[in-house]
Amino acid sequence: MEAPVVSMGPSLEQALVKARRKGQIRCGFEAVRERLESEKKGIMNVRERSPAPYGNRVSRLILFSDDGAERLYRHIEQLLQEHSPRVLGCFLSIDSSILGRLMAGEGRQIKVLMAEHKDAVSELLRAITAGPDHDL
C-alpha cells in the first residue's frame, strides 16, 4: 500500500487529543469500516434523491500505526480504495501502544483511527503539514 508516512509531533498530538475530546475520532478497524459503510449508504441515498452534484473531497482521515500486520494493511487499503476520494489514509510512524495511550489511556493499543468530522480532519491535516517539529 502506498500512503504518506507522518511523524508524530506536538501539533499532531494536540490535534488528535482535541478531536478525541470532542468525540470526533473513531478507533479500531471494525468501527471505522462500519462507519464508512453506513456513511456510504447515506451518501448513495442522498445522490439518488437529489440532482445536485456531490463534491469529491477528503472528508475523513484514517491514521494507522506502523506496527500492524500485513493483513490489516491490506484491509485498510481496500477501505481507502472503496471510499476514495473522500477518505485519505496516512501511516503514523508510531507504535500502537503509544497511540493507544494517547487516545485511550495506559494499557490500550490502537492501530487504526479515523477523524470523522470536518473540523478534526482539517486540524489534523494542518498539523501534519506543519511537520513533527513545529506547533501551529
PDB file of N, CA and C in Angstrom, residues 7-11 127-128 130-135:
ATOM      1  N   SER A   7       4.994  11.726  10.849  1.00  0.00           N
ATOM      2  CA  SER A   7       5.634  11.647  12.157  1.00  0.00           C
ATOM      3  C   SER A   7       4.790  12.387  13.186  1.00  0.00           C
ATOM      4  N   MET A   8       4.762  11.831  14.386  1.00  0.00           N
ATOM      5  CA  MET A   8       4.033  12.467  15.472  1.00  0.00           C
ATOM      6  C   MET A   8       4.841  13.623  16.020  1.00  0.00           C
ATOM      7  N   GLY A   9       4.241  14.763  16.093  1.00  0.00           N
ATOM      8  CA  GLY A   9       4.860  15.935  16.684  1.00  0.00           C
ATOM      9  C   GLY A   9       3.867  16.597  17.613  1.00  0.00           C
ATOM     10  N   PRO A  10       4.270  17.659  18.255  1.00  0.00           N
ATOM     11  CA  PRO A  10       3.379  18.326  19.214  1.00  0.00           C
ATOM     12  C   PRO A  10       2.058  18.792  18.597  1.00  0.00           C
ATOM     13  N   SER A  11       2.109  19.322  17.395  1.00  0.00           N
ATOM     14  CA  SER A  11       0.884  19.821  16.753  1.00  0.00           C
ATOM     15  C   SER A  11      -0.091  18.690  16.467  1.00  0.00           C
ATOM     16  N   ALA A 127      -1.927  20.117  11.070  1.00  0.00           N
ATOM     17  CA  ALA A 127      -0.855  19.682  11.971  1.00  0.00           C
ATOM     18  C   ALA A 127       0.151  18.803  11.228  1.00  0.00           C
ATOM     19  N   ILE A 128      -0.330  17.963  10.340  1.00  0.00           N
ATOM     20  CA  ILE A 128       0.555  17.101   9.564  1.00  0.00           C
ATOM     21  C   ILE A 128       1.452  17.943   8.669  1.00  0.00           C
ATOM     22  N   ALA A 130       2.334  20.961   9.146  1.00  0.00           N
ATOM     23  CA  ALA A 130       3.251  21.773   9.956  1.00  0.00           C
ATOM     24  C   ALA A 130       4.529  21.003  10.237  1.00  0.00           C
ATOM     25  N   GLY A 131       4.451  19.680  10.206  1.00  0.00           N
ATOM     26  CA  GLY A 131       5.633  18.857  10.461  1.00  0.00           C
ATOM     27  C   GLY A 131       5.761  18.487  11.918  1.00  0.00           C
ATOM     28  N   PRO A 132       6.608  17.495  12.220  1.00  0.00           N
ATOM     29  CA  PRO A 132       6.714  16.972  13.569  1.00  0.00           C
ATOM     30  C   PRO A 132       7.414  17.899  14.563  1.00  0.00           C
ATOM     31  N   ASP A 133       8.153  18.867  14.088  1.00  0.00           N
ATOM     32  CA  ASP A 133       8.925  19.703  14.996  1.00  0.00           C
ATOM     33  C   ASP A 133       8.332  21.097  15.186  1.00  0.00           C
ATOM     34  N   HIS A 134       7.105  21.287  14.699  1.00  0.00           N
ATOM     35  CA  HIS A 134       6.512  22.618  14.747  1.00  0.00           C
ATOM     36  C   HIS A 134       5.169  22.598  15.440  1.00  0.00           C
ATOM     37  N   ASP A 135       4.833  23.707  16.049  1.00  0.00           N
ATOM     38  CA  ASP A 135       3.485  23.918  16.598  1.00  0.00           C
ATOM     39  C   ASP A 135       2.738  24.819  15.644  1.00  0.00           C
TER      40      ASP A 135
END
